[in-house]
Short mmCIF file of C-alpha atoms in Angstrom, two decimals:
data_model
loop_
_atom_site.label_atom_id
_atom_site.label_comp_id
_atom_site.label_asym_id
_atom_site.label_seq_id
_atom_site.Cartn_x
_atom_site.Cartn_y
_atom_site.Cartn_z
CA MET A 1235 52.16 138.51 207.89
CA LEU A 1236 49.92 140.98 209.48
CA PHE A 1237 49.86 142.14 213.17
CA TYR A 1238 46.60 143.06 214.21
CA GLY A 1239 45.70 144.23 210.32
CA THR A 1240 48.96 146.11 210.18
CA GLU A 1241 52.02 144.95 207.67
CA LEU A 1242 55.03 145.85 209.11
CA SER A 1243 57.99 147.42 206.84
CA SER A 1244 60.41 145.08 208.44
CA PRO A 1245 60.35 141.97 210.69
CA LEU A 1246 63.04 143.54 213.06
CA MET A 1247 61.54 144.99 216.19
CA LEU A 1248 64.05 147.21 218.13
CA GLY A 1249 64.19 148.43 221.96
CA THR A 1250 64.93 151.70 222.80
CA ALA A 1251 66.37 151.42 226.12
CA GLN A 1252 70.32 151.63 227.09
CA TYR A 1253 71.76 153.51 224.25
CA PRO A 1254 74.68 155.45 224.93
CA SER A 1255 73.01 158.67 223.60
CA PRO A 1256 69.89 160.03 221.94
CA ASP A 1257 71.70 160.57 218.64
CA ILE A 1258 73.09 156.82 218.37
CA LEU A 1259 69.80 155.89 219.34
CA SER A 1260 67.99 157.81 216.37
CA GLU A 1261 71.02 156.67 214.04
CA THR A 1262 70.81 153.14 215.22
CA VAL A 1263 67.00 152.87 214.57
CA LYS A 1264 67.41 154.42 210.98
CA VAL A 1265 70.10 151.91 210.06
CA SER A 1266 68.22 149.08 211.37
CA GLY A 1267 65.13 149.72 209.20
CA ALA A 1268 62.85 148.48 212.03
CA GLY A 1269 59.34 148.10 211.58
CA VAL A 1270 58.66 148.68 215.16
CA ILE A 1271 60.21 150.35 217.96
CA THR A 1272 59.35 149.30 221.73
CA VAL A 1273 59.23 152.02 224.43
CA SER A 1274 58.58 151.90 228.29
CA LEU A 1275 56.21 154.32 229.95
CA ARG A 1276 58.88 154.52 232.48
CA ARG A 1277 60.84 156.86 230.17
CA GLU A 1278 57.67 159.50 230.40
CA SER A 1279 55.92 161.29 233.08
CA ALA A 1280 52.51 161.83 231.98
CA ASN A 1281 51.91 164.17 235.02
CA LEU A 1282 55.25 166.07 235.27
CA ARG A 1283 55.67 166.13 231.27
CA ALA A 1284 59.24 164.86 231.86
CA GLY A 1285 61.11 163.04 229.10
CA GLN A 1286 59.49 165.39 226.26
CA ALA A 1287 62.91 165.38 224.46
CA PHE A 1288 62.96 161.52 224.15
CA TRP A 1289 59.12 161.41 223.18
CA SER A 1290 59.94 164.05 220.57
CA LEU A 1291 63.06 161.89 219.00
CA LEU A 1292 60.31 158.95 218.87
CA GLN A 1293 58.26 160.91 216.97
CA ASP A 1294 60.69 162.18 214.57
CA LEU A 1295 61.89 158.60 213.86
CA ASN A 1296 58.34 157.91 212.15
CA VAL A 1297 58.43 154.41 213.31
CA PRO A 1298 55.28 152.33 214.59
CA LEU A 1299 55.51 152.35 218.41
CA LEU A 1300 54.82 149.59 220.76
CA PRO A 1301 54.65 150.53 224.52
CA ASN A 1302 55.23 147.97 226.92
CA THR A 1303 54.57 147.02 230.49
CA ALA A 1304 58.45 146.34 231.33
CA GLY A 1305 58.91 145.88 235.12
CA CYS A 1306 55.50 145.12 236.14
CA HIS A 1307 54.91 142.14 238.29
CA THR A 1308 51.20 142.21 238.96
CA VAL A 1309 47.96 142.33 236.99
CA LYS A 1310 47.05 145.47 238.24
CA GLU A 1311 50.23 147.36 237.89
CA ALA A 1312 50.31 146.00 234.16
CA VAL A 1313 46.85 146.95 233.35
CA THR A 1314 47.18 150.28 234.80
CA THR A 1315 50.49 150.83 233.06
CA ALA A 1316 48.80 149.88 229.64
CA HIS A 1317 46.07 152.54 230.18
CA MET A 1318 48.47 155.13 231.08
CA ALA A 1319 50.64 154.19 227.72
CA ARG A 1320 47.53 154.40 225.62
CA GLU A 1321 47.02 157.98 226.72
CA VAL A 1322 50.80 158.90 226.48
CA PHE A 1323 51.67 157.37 223.44
CA ASN A 1324 48.11 157.38 221.52
CA THR A 1325 47.97 153.94 220.52
CA ASP A 1326 46.18 150.67 221.39
CA TRP A 1327 49.08 148.57 220.75
CA ILE A 1328 50.59 147.34 224.01
CA LYS A 1329 53.66 144.73 224.61
CA LEU A 1330 52.25 143.19 227.98
CA GLU A 1331 55.08 141.81 230.44
CA VAL A 1332 54.22 140.71 234.04
CA ILE A 1333 57.09 139.27 235.53
CA GLY A 1334 57.07 136.56 237.94
CA GLU A 1335 60.58 135.66 238.76
CA SER A 1336 63.01 138.39 239.40
CA ASP A 1337 66.33 136.29 238.60
CA THR A 1338 65.28 135.22 234.94
CA LEU A 1339 62.68 137.74 234.32
CA GLN A 1340 60.42 134.99 233.58
CA PRO A 1341 56.66 135.79 232.94
CA ASP A 1342 53.83 135.03 235.19
CA VAL A 1343 52.05 133.17 232.85
CA PHE A 1344 48.99 132.99 235.15
CA GLY A 1345 48.71 137.06 235.77
CA LEU A 1346 49.70 137.35 231.82
CA VAL A 1347 46.65 135.49 230.70
CA GLU A 1348 44.48 137.52 233.11
CA ALA A 1349 45.94 140.79 232.35
CA ALA A 1350 45.68 139.91 228.47
CA ARG A 1351 41.77 139.20 228.83
CA ILE A 1352 41.22 142.45 230.82
CA LEU A 1353 43.13 144.43 228.32
CA THR A 1354 41.62 143.02 224.98
CA GLU A 1355 38.02 143.33 226.37
CA ASP A 1356 39.00 147.23 226.61
CA GLY A 1357 40.16 147.59 223.14
CA PHE A 1358 43.75 146.82 223.49
CA LYS A 1359 45.85 144.82 220.79
CA VAL A 1360 48.05 142.88 223.28
CA PHE A 1361 51.51 141.52 222.40
CA PRO A 1362 52.11 139.07 225.07
CA TYR A 1363 55.50 138.44 226.52
CA MET A 1364 55.26 134.65 227.10
CA THR A 1365 57.24 131.40 227.65
CA GLU A 1366 57.37 128.51 224.84
CA ASP A 1367 54.25 126.90 226.28
CA LEU A 1368 51.67 125.63 224.06
CA VAL A 1369 48.89 125.64 226.80
CA VAL A 1370 49.80 129.11 228.02
CA ALA A 1371 49.67 130.24 224.17
CA GLU A 1372 46.08 128.44 223.83
CA ARG A 1373 44.86 130.56 226.71
CA LEU A 1374 46.47 133.59 225.44
CA LEU A 1375 44.41 133.16 222.14
CA ALA A 1376 41.48 132.38 223.79
CA ALA A 1377 41.63 135.80 225.95
CA GLY A 1378 41.79 137.71 222.88
CA CYS A 1379 45.40 138.00 221.72
CA GLU A 1380 46.20 137.64 217.91
CA VAL A 1381 50.03 137.81 218.35
CA LEU A 1382 52.33 135.64 220.56
CA MET A 1383 55.76 136.80 221.79
CA PRO A 1384 57.56 133.76 223.22
CA TRP A 1385 60.81 134.28 224.70
CA GLY A 1386 64.30 132.78 223.28
CA ALA A 1387 66.10 133.25 226.76
CA PRO A 1388 65.73 135.37 229.65
CA ILE A 1389 65.89 138.94 228.84
CA GLY A 1390 69.07 140.43 228.45
CA SER A 1391 71.19 137.16 228.39
CA GLY A 1392 72.15 137.12 224.97
CA ARG A 1393 71.72 133.22 224.99
CA GLY A 1394 69.83 132.83 222.09
CA LEU A 1395 67.38 130.31 221.28
CA ASN A 1396 67.39 127.97 224.45
CA ASN A 1397 64.65 125.70 223.53
CA VAL A 1398 64.25 125.37 219.88
CA PHE A 1399 62.22 122.27 219.94
CA GLY A 1400 59.79 124.41 222.07
CA LEU A 1401 59.94 127.38 219.60
CA ARG A 1402 59.51 124.99 216.55
CA SER A 1403 56.55 123.32 218.30
CA LEU A 1404 54.68 126.69 218.73
CA ARG A 1405 55.33 127.33 214.88
CA ALA A 1406 53.92 124.09 214.01
CA HIS A 1407 50.84 124.29 216.28
CA PHE A 1408 49.97 127.87 215.29
CA PRO A 1409 50.57 128.20 211.45
CA ASN A 1410 48.48 131.20 210.90
CA VAL A 1411 49.23 133.12 214.14
CA PRO A 1412 51.85 135.82 214.04
CA LEU A 1413 54.94 134.89 216.26
CA VAL A 1414 57.63 137.25 217.60
CA VAL A 1415 61.07 135.78 219.28
CA ASP A 1416 61.22 138.04 222.14
CA ALA A 1417 64.26 138.49 224.23
CA GLY A 1418 67.49 136.67 224.86
CA ILE A 1419 68.86 137.17 221.36
CA GLY A 1420 72.55 138.13 221.49
CA LEU A 1421 73.96 137.66 218.05
CA PRO A 1422 72.51 138.20 214.53
CA SER A 1423 72.98 134.47 214.22
CA HIS A 1424 70.48 133.93 216.74
CA ALA A 1425 68.11 136.45 215.05
CA ALA A 1426 68.43 134.56 211.53
CA GLN A 1427 67.77 131.16 213.43
CA ALA A 1428 64.33 132.29 214.70
CA MET A 1429 63.50 133.48 211.00
CA GLU A 1430 64.58 130.07 209.84
CA LEU A 1431 62.22 128.25 212.22
CA GLY A 1432 59.42 130.35 210.63
CA TYR A 1433 58.91 133.19 213.09
CA ASP A 1434 57.48 136.43 211.70
CA ALA A 1435 59.66 138.74 213.73
CA VAL A 1436 62.30 139.46 216.47
CA LEU A 1437 62.63 142.03 219.29
CA ILE A 1438 65.96 142.95 219.76
CA ASN A 1439 67.23 145.65 222.29
CA THR A 1440 70.32 144.74 224.57
CA ALA A 1441 72.22 143.11 221.94
CA VAL A 1442 72.15 146.24 220.03
CA ALA A 1443 72.15 148.82 222.77
CA LYS A 1444 75.15 147.26 224.51
CA ALA A 1445 77.12 146.44 221.53
CA ALA A 1446 80.49 148.39 221.30
CA ASP A 1447 79.16 149.76 217.66
CA PRO A 1448 75.47 150.04 218.22
CA ILE A 1449 74.68 151.17 214.64
CA ALA A 1450 76.78 148.57 213.01
CA MET A 1451 75.58 145.96 215.22
CA ALA A 1452 71.83 147.31 214.17
CA ARG A 1453 73.06 146.81 210.38
CA ALA A 1454 74.17 143.17 211.27
CA PHE A 1455 70.63 142.36 212.52
CA SER A 1456 68.55 143.87 209.64
CA LEU A 1457 70.70 141.81 207.29
CA ALA A 1458 70.35 138.60 209.63
CA VAL A 1459 66.74 138.73 209.70
CA GLU A 1460 66.25 139.24 206.08
CA ALA A 1461 68.75 136.29 205.32
CA GLY A 1462 66.67 133.95 207.74
CA ARG A 1463 63.66 135.15 206.17
CA LEU A 1464 64.83 134.37 202.66
CA GLY A 1465 66.36 131.18 203.55
CA ARG A 1466 62.95 129.89 205.22
CA GLU A 1467 60.78 131.06 202.32
CA ALA A 1468 63.51 129.55 199.67
CA GLY A 1469 62.73 125.83 201.36
CA PRO A 1470 65.82 124.56 202.86
CA MET A 1471 66.97 121.07 202.33
CA GLU A 1472 65.92 118.55 205.34
CA PRO A 1473 68.99 117.53 207.60
CA ARG A 1474 70.30 113.81 206.90
CA ASP A 1475 72.27 111.41 209.12
CA MET A 1476 74.35 110.32 206.30
CA ALA A 1477 76.54 112.07 203.67
CA SER A 1478 75.16 112.65 200.41
CA PRO A 1479 77.78 113.54 197.66
CA SER A 1480 77.10 116.83 196.01
CA THR A 1481 78.98 116.08 192.69
CA PRO A 1482 77.35 113.27 190.82
CA MET A 1483 79.23 109.89 190.70
CA LEU A 1484 77.95 109.16 187.00
CA GLY A 1485 80.54 109.64 184.46
CA LEU A 1486 83.59 109.99 186.80
CA ALA A 1487 86.81 108.56 185.19
CA SER A 1488 87.49 104.91 186.63
CA LEU A 1489 91.27 104.27 187.52
CA SER A 1490 92.35 100.77 187.71
#
């Protein structure tokens, strides 16, 4: 699947926040084989030139960057941050977050659609962080988005896919739109499940960065997304309500 005309080397997208050290972050990204890494502008300072060591580390990794507007709560703040990110990171890709509720970090879908329209009209390629709502998806596509990023669960919760029905419905309604499960994934099995549902990628941060061994966990997620994708492509069997013997009955010995 192409993301704004770009084919990723892996369906695993990896966040760069909360790692124990820059060295662990660097090795984790390499081991994961991530196709994209996300970064918040708040790690950089365009005016003071702070954070240049971190910026150099990201450049050395040679992985496509997806800046985000993490922590923005208004349309104006998100749009301003996106413009700053484009200047700092030299990319028109932006993961758009407009947070509407502090406890769950649920997106403000009304502000999200408005900000997406403004940014796409200004040439951005928007990756919107959204709920698994079909109507919101339609509005974001109408606003110019070509990728959708529904949450699996609240950011950093590790709860996995809270609404499998909703995520499956999104996939069925938009078969040709690149879909990424973003937020809430806590285990490699959650990532595999998302890929088995037919999603094109998953975005992971906390589950890797906060693991006891981030490097090993990154490897586990890399294998999980590959297994999930291969399982989906292989054509899995449909669930049944009744048992069906895997060993043929024909030819079995009859004892009386």
